[in-house]
PDB file of C-alpha atoms in Angstrom:
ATOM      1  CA  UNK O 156       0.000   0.000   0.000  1.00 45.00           C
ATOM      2  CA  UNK O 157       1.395   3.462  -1.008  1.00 38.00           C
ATOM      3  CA  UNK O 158       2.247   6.034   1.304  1.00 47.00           C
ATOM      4  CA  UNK O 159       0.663   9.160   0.637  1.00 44.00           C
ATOM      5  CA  UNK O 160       2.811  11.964  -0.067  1.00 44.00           C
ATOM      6  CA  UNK O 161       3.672  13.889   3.233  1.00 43.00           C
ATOM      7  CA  UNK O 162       2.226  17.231   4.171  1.00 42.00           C
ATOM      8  CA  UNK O 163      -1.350  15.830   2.211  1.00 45.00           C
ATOM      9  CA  UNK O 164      -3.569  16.001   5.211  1.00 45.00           C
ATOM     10  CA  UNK O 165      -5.940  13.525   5.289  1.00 59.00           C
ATOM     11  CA  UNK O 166      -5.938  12.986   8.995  1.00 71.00           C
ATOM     12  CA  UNK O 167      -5.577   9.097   9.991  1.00 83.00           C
ATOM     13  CA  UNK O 168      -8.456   6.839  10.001  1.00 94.00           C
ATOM     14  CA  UNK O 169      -9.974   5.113  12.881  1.00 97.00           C
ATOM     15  CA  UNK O 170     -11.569   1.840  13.483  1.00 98.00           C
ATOM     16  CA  UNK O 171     -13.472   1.082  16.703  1.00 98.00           C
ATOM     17  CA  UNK O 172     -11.713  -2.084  17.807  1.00 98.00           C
ATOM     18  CA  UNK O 173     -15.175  -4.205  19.156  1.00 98.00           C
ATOM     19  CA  UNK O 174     -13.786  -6.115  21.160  1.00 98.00           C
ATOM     20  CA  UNK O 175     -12.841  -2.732  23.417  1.00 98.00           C
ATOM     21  CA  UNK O 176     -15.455  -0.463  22.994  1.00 98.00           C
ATOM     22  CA  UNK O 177     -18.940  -0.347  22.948  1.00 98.00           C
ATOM     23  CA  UNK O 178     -19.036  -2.632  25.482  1.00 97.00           C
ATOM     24  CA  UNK O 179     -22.684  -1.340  26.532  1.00 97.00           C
ATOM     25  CA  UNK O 180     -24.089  -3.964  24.313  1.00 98.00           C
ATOM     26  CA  UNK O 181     -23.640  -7.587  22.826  1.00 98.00           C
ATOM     27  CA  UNK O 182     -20.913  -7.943  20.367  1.00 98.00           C
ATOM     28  CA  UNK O 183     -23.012  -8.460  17.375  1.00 98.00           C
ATOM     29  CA  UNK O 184     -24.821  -5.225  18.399  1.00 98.00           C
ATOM     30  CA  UNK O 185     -21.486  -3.465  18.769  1.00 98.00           C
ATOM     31  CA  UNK O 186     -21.094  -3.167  14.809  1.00 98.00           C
ATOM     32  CA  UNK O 187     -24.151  -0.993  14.485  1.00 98.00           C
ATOM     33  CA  UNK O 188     -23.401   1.073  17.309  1.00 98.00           C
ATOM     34  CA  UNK O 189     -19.990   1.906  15.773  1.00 98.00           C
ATOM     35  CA  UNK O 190     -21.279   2.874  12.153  1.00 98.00           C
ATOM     36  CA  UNK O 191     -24.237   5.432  14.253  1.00 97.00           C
ATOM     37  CA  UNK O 192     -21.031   7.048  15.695  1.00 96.00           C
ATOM     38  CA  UNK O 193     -19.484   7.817  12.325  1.00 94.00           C
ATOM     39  CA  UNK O 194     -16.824   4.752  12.324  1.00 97.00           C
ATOM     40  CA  UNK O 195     -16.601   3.470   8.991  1.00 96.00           C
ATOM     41  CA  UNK O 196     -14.224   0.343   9.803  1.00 98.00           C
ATOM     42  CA  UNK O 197     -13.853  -1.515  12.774  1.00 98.00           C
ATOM     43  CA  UNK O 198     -11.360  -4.519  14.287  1.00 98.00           C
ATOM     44  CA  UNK O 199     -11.426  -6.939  17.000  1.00 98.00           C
ATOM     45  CA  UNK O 200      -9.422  -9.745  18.427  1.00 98.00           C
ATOM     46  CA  UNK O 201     -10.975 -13.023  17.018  1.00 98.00           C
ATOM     47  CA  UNK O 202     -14.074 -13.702  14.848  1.00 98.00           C
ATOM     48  CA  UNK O 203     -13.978 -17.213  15.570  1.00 98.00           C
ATOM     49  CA  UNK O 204     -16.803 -17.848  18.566  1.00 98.00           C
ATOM     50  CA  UNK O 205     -19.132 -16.581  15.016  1.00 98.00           C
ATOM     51  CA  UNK O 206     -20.544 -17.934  12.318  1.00 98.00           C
ATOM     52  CA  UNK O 207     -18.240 -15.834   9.437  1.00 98.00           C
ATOM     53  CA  UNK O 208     -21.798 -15.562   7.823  1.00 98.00           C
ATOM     54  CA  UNK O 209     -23.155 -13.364  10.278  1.00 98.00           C
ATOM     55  CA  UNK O 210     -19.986 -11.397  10.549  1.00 98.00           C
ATOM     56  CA  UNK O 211     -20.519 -10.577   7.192  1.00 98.00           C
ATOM     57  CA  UNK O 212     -24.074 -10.060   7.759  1.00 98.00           C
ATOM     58  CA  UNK O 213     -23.417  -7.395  10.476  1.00 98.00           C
ATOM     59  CA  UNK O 214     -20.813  -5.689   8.318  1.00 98.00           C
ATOM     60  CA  UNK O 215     -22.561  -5.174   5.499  1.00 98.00           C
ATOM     61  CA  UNK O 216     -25.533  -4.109   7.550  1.00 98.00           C
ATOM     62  CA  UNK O 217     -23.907  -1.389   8.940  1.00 98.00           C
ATOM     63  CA  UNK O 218     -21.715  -0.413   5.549  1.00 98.00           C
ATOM     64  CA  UNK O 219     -18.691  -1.165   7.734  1.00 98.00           C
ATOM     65  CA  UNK O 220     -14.688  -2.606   6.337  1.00 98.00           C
ATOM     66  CA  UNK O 221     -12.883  -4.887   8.676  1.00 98.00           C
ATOM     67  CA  UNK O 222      -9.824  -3.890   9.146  1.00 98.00           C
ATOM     68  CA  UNK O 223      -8.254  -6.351  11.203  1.00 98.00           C
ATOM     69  CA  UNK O 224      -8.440  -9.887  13.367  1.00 98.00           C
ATOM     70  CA  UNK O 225      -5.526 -12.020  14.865  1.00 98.00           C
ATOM     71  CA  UNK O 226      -4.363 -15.192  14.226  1.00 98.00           C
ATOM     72  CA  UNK O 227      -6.270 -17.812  17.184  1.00 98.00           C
ATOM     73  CA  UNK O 228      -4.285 -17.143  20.045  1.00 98.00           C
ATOM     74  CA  UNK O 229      -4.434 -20.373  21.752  1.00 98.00           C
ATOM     75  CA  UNK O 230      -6.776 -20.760  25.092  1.00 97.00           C
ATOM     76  CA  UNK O 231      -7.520 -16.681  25.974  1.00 97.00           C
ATOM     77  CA  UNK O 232      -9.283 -17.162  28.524  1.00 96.00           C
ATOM     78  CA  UNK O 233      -6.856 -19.550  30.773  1.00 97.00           C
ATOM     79  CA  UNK O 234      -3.978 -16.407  29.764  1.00 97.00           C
ATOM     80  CA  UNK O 235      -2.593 -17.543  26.858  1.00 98.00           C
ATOM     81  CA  UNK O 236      -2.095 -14.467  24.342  1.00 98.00           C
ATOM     82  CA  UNK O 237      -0.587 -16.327  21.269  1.00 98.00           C
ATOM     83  CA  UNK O 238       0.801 -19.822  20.520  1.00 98.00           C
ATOM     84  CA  UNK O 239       3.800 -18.699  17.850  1.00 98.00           C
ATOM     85  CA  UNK O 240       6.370 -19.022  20.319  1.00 98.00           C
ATOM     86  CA  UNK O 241       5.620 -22.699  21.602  1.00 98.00           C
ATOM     87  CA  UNK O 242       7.345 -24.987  19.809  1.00 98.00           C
ATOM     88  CA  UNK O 243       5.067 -27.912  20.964  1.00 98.00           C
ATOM     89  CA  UNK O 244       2.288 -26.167  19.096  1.00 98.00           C
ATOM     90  CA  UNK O 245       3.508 -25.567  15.794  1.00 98.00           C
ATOM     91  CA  UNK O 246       0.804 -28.179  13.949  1.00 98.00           C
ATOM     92  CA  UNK O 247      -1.631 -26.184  16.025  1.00 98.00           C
ATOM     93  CA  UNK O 248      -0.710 -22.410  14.690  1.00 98.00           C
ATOM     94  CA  UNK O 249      -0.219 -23.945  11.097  1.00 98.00           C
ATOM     95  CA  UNK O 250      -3.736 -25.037  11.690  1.00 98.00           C
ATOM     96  CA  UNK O 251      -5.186 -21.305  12.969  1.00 98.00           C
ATOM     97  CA  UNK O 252      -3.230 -20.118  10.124  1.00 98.00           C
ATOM     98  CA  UNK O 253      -5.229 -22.071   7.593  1.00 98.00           C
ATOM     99  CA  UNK O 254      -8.976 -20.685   9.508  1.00 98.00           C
ATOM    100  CA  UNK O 255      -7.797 -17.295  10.083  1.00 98.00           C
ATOM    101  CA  UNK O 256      -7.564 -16.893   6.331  1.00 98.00           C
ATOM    102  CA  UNK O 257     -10.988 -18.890   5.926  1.00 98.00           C
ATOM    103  CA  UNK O 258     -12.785 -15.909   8.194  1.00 98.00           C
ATOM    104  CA  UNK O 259     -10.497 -13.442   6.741  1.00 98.00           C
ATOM    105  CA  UNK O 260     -11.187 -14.630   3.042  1.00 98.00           C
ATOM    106  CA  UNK O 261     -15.403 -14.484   4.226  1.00 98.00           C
ATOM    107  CA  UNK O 262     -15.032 -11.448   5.755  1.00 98.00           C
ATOM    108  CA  UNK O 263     -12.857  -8.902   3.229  1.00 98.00           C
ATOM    109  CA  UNK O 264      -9.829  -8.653   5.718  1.00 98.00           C
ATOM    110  CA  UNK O 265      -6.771  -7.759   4.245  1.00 98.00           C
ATOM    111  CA  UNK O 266      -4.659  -7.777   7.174  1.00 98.00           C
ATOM    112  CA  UNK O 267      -3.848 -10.488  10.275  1.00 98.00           C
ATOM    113  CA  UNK O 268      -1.931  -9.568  13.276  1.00 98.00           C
ATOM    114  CA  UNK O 269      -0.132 -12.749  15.040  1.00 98.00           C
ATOM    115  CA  UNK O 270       0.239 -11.886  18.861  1.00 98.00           C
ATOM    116  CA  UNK O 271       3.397 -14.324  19.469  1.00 98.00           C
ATOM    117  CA  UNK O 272       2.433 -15.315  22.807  1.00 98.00           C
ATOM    118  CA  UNK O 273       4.274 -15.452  26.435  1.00 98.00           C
ATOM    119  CA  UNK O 274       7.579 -17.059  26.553  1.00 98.00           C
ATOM    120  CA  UNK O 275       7.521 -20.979  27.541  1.00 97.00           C
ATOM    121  CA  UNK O 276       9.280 -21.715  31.201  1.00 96.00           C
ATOM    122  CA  UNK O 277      11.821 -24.001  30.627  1.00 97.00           C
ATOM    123  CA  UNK O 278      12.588 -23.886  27.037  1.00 98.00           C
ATOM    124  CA  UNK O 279      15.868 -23.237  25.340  1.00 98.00           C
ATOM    125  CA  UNK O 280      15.981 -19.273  24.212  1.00 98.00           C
ATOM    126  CA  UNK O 281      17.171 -20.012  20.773  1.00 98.00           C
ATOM    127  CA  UNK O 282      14.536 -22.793  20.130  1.00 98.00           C
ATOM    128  CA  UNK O 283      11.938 -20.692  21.190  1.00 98.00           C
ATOM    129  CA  UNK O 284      13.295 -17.710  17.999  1.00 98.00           C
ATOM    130  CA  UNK O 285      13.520 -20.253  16.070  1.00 98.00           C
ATOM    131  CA  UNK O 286      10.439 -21.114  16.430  1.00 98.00           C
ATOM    132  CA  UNK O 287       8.960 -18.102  16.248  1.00 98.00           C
ATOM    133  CA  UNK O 288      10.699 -16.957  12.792  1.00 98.00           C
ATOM    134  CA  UNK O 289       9.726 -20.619  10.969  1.00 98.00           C
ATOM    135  CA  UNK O 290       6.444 -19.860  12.221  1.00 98.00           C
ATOM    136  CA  UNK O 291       6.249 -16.167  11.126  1.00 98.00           C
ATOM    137  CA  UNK O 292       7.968 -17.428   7.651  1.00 98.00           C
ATOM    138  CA  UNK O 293       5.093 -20.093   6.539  1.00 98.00           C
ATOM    139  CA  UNK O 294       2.457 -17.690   8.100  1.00 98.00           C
ATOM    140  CA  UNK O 295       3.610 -15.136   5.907  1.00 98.00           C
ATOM    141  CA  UNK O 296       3.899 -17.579   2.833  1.00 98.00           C
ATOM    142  CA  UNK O 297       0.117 -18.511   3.692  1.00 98.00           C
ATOM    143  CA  UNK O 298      -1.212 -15.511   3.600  1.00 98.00           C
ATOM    144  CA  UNK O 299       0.623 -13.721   0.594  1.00 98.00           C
ATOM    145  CA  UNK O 300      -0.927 -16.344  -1.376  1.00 98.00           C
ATOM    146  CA  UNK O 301      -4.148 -15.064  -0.603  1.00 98.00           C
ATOM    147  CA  UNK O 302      -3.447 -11.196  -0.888  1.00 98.00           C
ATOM    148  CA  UNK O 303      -3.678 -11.262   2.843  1.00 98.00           C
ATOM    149  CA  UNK O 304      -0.599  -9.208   4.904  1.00 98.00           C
ATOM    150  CA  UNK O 305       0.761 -10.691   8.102  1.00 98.00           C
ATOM    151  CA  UNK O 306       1.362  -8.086  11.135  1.00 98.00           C
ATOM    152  CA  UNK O 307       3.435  -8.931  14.254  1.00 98.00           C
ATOM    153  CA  UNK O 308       3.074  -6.814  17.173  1.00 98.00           C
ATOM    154  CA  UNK O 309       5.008  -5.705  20.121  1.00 98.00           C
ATOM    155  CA  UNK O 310       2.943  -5.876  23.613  1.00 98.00           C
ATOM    156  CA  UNK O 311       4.493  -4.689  26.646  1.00 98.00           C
ATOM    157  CA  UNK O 312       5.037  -6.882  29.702  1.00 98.00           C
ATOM    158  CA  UNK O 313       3.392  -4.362  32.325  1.00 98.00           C
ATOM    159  CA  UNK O 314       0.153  -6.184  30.993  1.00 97.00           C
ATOM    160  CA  UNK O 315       1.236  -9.203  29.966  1.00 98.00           C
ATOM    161  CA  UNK O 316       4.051 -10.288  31.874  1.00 98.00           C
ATOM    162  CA  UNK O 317       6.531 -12.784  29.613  1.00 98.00           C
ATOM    163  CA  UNK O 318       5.373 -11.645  26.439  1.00 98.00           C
ATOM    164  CA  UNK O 319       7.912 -12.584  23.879  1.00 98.00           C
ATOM    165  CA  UNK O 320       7.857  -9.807  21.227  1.00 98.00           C
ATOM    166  CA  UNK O 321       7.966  -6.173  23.675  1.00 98.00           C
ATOM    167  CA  UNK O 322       9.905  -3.694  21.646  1.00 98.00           C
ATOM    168  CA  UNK O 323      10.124  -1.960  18.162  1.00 98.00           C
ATOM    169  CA  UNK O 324      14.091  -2.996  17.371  1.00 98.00           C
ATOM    170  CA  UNK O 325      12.879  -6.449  18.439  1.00 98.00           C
ATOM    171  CA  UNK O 326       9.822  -6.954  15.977  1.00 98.00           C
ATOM    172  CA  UNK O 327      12.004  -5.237  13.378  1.00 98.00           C
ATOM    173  CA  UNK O 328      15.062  -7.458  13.840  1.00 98.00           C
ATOM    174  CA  UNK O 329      12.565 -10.371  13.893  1.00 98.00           C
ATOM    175  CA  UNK O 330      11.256  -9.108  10.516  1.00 98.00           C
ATOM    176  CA  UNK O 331      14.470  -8.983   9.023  1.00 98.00           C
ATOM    177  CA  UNK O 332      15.602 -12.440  10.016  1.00 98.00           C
ATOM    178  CA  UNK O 333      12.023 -14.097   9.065  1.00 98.00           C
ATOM    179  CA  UNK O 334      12.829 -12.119   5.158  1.00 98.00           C
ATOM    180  CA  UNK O 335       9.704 -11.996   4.200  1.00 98.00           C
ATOM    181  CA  UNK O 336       7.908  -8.998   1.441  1.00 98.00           C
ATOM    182  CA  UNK O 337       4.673 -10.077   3.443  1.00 98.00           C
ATOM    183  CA  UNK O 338       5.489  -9.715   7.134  1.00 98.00           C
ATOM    184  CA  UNK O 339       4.666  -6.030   8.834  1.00 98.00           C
ATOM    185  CA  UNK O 340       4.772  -4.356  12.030  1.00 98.00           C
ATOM    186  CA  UNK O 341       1.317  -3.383  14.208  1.00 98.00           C
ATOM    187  CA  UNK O 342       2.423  -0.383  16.345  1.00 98.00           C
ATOM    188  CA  UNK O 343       0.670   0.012  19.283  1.00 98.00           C
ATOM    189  CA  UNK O 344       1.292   3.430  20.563  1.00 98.00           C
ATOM    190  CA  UNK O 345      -0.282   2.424  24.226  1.00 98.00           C
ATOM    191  CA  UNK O 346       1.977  -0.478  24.584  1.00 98.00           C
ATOM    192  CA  UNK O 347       5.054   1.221  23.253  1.00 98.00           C
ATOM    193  CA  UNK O 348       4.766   4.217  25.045  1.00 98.00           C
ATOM    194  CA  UNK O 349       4.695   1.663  28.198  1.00 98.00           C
ATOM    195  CA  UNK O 350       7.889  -0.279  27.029  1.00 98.00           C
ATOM    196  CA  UNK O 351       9.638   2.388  25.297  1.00 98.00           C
ATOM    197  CA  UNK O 352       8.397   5.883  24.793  1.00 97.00           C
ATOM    198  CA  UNK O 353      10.111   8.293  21.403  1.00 98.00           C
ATOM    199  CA  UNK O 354       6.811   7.684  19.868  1.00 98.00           C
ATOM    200  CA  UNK O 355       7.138  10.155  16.993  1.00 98.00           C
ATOM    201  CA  UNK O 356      10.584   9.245  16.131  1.00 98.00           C
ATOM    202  CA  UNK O 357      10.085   5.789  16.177  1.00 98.00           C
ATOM    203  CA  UNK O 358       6.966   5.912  13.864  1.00 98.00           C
ATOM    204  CA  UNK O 359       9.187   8.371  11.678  1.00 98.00           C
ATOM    205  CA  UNK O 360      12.021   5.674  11.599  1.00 98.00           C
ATOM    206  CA  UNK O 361       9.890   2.967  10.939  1.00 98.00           C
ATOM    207  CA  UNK O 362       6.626   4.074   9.010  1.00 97.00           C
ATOM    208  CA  UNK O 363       7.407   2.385   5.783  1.00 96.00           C
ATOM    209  CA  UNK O 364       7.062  -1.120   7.825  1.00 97.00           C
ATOM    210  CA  UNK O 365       3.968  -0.211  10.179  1.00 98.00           C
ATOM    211  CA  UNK O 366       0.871  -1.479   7.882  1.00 98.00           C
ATOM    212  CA  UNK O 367      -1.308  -0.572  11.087  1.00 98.00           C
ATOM    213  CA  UNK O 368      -1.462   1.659  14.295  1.00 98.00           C
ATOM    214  CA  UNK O 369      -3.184   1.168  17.275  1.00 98.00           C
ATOM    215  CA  UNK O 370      -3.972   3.510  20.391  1.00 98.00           C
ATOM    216  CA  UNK O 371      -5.109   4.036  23.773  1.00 98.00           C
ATOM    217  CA  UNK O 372      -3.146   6.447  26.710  1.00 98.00           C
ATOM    218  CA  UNK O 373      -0.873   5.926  29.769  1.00 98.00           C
ATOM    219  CA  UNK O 374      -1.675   5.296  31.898  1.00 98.00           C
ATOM    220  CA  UNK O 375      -4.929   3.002  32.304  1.00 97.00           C
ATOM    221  CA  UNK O 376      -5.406   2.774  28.495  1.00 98.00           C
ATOM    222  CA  UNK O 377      -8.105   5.093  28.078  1.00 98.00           C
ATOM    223  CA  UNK O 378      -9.107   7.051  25.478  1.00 98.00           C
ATOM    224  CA  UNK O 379      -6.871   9.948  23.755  1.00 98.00           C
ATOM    225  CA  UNK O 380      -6.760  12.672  26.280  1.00 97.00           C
ATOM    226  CA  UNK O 381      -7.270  10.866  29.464  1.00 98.00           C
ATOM    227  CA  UNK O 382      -3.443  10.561  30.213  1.00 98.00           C
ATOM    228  CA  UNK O 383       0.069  11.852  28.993  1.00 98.00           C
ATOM    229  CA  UNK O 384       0.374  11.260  25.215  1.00 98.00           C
ATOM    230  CA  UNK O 385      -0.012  14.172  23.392  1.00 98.00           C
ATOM    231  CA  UNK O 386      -2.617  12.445  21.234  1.00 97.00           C
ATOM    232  CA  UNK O 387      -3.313  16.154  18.470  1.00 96.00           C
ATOM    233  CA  UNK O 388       0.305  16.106  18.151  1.00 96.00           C
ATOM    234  CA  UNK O 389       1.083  12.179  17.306  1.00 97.00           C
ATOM    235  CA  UNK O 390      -2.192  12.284  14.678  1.00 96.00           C
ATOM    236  CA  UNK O 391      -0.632  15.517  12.764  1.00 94.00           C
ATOM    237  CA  UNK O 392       2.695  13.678  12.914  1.00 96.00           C
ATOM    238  CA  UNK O 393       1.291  10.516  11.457  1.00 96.00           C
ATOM    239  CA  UNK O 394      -0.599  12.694   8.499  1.00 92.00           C
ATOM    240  CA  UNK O 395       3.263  14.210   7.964  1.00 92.00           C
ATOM    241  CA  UNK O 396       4.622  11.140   7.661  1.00 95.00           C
ATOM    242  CA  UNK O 397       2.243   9.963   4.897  1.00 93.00           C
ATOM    243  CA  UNK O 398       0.951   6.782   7.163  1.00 95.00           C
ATOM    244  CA  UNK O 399      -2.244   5.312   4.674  1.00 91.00           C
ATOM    245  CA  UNK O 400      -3.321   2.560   6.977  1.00 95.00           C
ATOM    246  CA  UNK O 401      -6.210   2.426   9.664  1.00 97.00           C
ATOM    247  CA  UNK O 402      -5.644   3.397  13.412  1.00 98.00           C
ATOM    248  CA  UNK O 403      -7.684   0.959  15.381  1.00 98.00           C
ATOM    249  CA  UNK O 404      -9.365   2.581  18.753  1.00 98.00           C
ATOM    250  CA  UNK O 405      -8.441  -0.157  21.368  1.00 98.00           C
ATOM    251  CA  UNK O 406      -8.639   0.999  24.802  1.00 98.00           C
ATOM    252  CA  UNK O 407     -11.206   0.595  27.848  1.00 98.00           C
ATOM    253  CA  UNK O 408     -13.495   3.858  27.633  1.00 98.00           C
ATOM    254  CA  UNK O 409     -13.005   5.523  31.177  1.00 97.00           C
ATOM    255  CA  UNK O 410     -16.969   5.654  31.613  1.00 94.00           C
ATOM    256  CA  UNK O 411     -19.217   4.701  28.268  1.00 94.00           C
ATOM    257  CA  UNK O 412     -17.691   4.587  25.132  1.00 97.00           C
ATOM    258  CA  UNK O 413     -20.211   7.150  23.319  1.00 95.00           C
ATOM    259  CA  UNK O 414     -19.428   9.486  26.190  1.00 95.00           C
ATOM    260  CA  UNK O 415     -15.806   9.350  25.497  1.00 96.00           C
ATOM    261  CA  UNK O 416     -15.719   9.945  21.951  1.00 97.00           C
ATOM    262  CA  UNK O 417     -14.836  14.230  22.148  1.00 96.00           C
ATOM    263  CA  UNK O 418     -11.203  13.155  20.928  1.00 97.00           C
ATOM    264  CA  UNK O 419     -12.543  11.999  18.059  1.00 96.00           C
ATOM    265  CA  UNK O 420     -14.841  14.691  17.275  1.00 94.00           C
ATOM    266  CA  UNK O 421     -11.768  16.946  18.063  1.00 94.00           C
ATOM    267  CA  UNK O 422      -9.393  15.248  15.750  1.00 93.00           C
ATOM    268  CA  UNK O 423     -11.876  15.475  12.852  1.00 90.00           C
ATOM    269  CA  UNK O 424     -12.699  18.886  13.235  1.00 91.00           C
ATOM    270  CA  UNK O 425      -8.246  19.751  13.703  1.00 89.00           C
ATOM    271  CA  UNK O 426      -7.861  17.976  10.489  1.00 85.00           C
ATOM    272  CA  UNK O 427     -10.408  19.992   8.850  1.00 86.00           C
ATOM    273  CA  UNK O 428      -9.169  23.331   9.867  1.00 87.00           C
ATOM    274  CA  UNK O 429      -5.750  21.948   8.449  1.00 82.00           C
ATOM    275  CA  UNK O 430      -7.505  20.553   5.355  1.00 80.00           C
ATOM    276  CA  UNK O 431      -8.753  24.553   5.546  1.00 85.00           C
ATOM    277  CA  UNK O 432      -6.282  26.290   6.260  1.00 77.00           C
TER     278      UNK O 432
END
């Protein structure tokens, strides 16, 4: 995907991540409830407790473009957050490979994020890479087959102590080594800004690899303006830079998610007065 020309101010685009917000109602109500607020794409961790049919039913309902799922993630709710590191489950992330692209395929998604997962106790460090990059190689393979990009993404271990993949360099290095056209990196400014800080640098530095953002604030990932990232600063950086991809909303709305939603009016209306001016 082309980068748009910098200084062209189109201010970034958001999708409602569902499985975040609009937590007021069911999921499969969530979808409508986004598109009444003006969001005209939305993302969410897994698709796979539902029928891909009536994913695609809700979608198209509410004229709404997935952006984004992840790779199954192994058992979520007994803690695991990804299975790519495990070198005991390798048949079983081939296999989510193989449905991720069946609900992506269903569903129009052009992007899959792979959360790597925590690292094993009791494993050899170099098995466990190793592991990780063969895995990242034939995920990559899979997908790019079917038009489909991969994402890795960086998660810091505040919130998920152990996690494998927790820095920038890291998922870049890891990149490199797996040598892959198809493999990109999901920055998370919440979680980076946790493990790392230099946001706007680091998005400078890396932009031509980041095929999608994500967001909440520090601390208690809120929405924009709740903490200490300068949230109108970081989206008129990311218009500079020429960044064409979505920004997904995922963070825990500090009281209803409809309530919280002025930094989103706010951006719209900065990056009209810029469009204006």
């Amino acid at each position: 995907e082309p980068q748009r020309d910098p200084g062209d101010t189109q201010m970034p685009r958001f999708a409602a991540n569902l499985t975040m917000l609009f937590n007021e109602v069911d999921f499969l109500e969530r979808f409508a409830a986004a598109a009444r607020d003006g969001f005209e794409a939305v993302e969410f961790l897994f698709p796979y407790p539902y029928p891909a049919a009536e994913l695609r039913a809700r979608l198209e309902q509410s004229g709404l473009q997935l952006v984004l799922h992840n790779l199954p993630a192994g058992d979520w709710g007994a803690g695991e957050r990804g299975i790519a590191c495990l070198p005991d489950r390798v048949a079983e992330f081939r296999g989510g490979v193989a449905r991720a692209l069946e609900y992506a395929t269903a569903l129009g998604v052009r992007q899959l994020n792979c959360l790597v997962g925590k690292m094993p106790a009791g494993v050899d460090a170099a098995l466990v890479r190793r592991t990780v990059v063969e895995n990242l190689r034939h995920a990559a393979g899979e997908l790019g087959r079917h038009g489909v990009r991969l994402l890795v993404e960086p998660v810091n271990t505040r919130d998920i102590p152990g996690f494998w993949l927790n820095r920038t360099a890291q998922a870049i290095e890891l990149i490199e080594e797996v040598g892959s056209d198809n493999l990109y990196l999901q920055y998370d400014i919440y979680h980076m800004q946790v493990m790392e800080g230099d946001l706007a640098p680091t998005l400078e530095k890396h932009c031509g690899r980041i095929a999608h953002i994500q967001l909440a604030d520090n601390p208690g990932r809120n929405e924009p303006g709740t903490g200490e990232i300068n949230y109108p600063f970081l989206f008129h950086w990311i218009d500079r830079l020429g960044y064409s991809g979505w920004i997904g909303c995922e963070y825990k709305p500090a009281a209803g998610t409809e309530q919280g939603l002025g930094w989103l009016r706010e951006a719209r209306a900065d990056a009209a007065r810029r469009r204006a001016a």
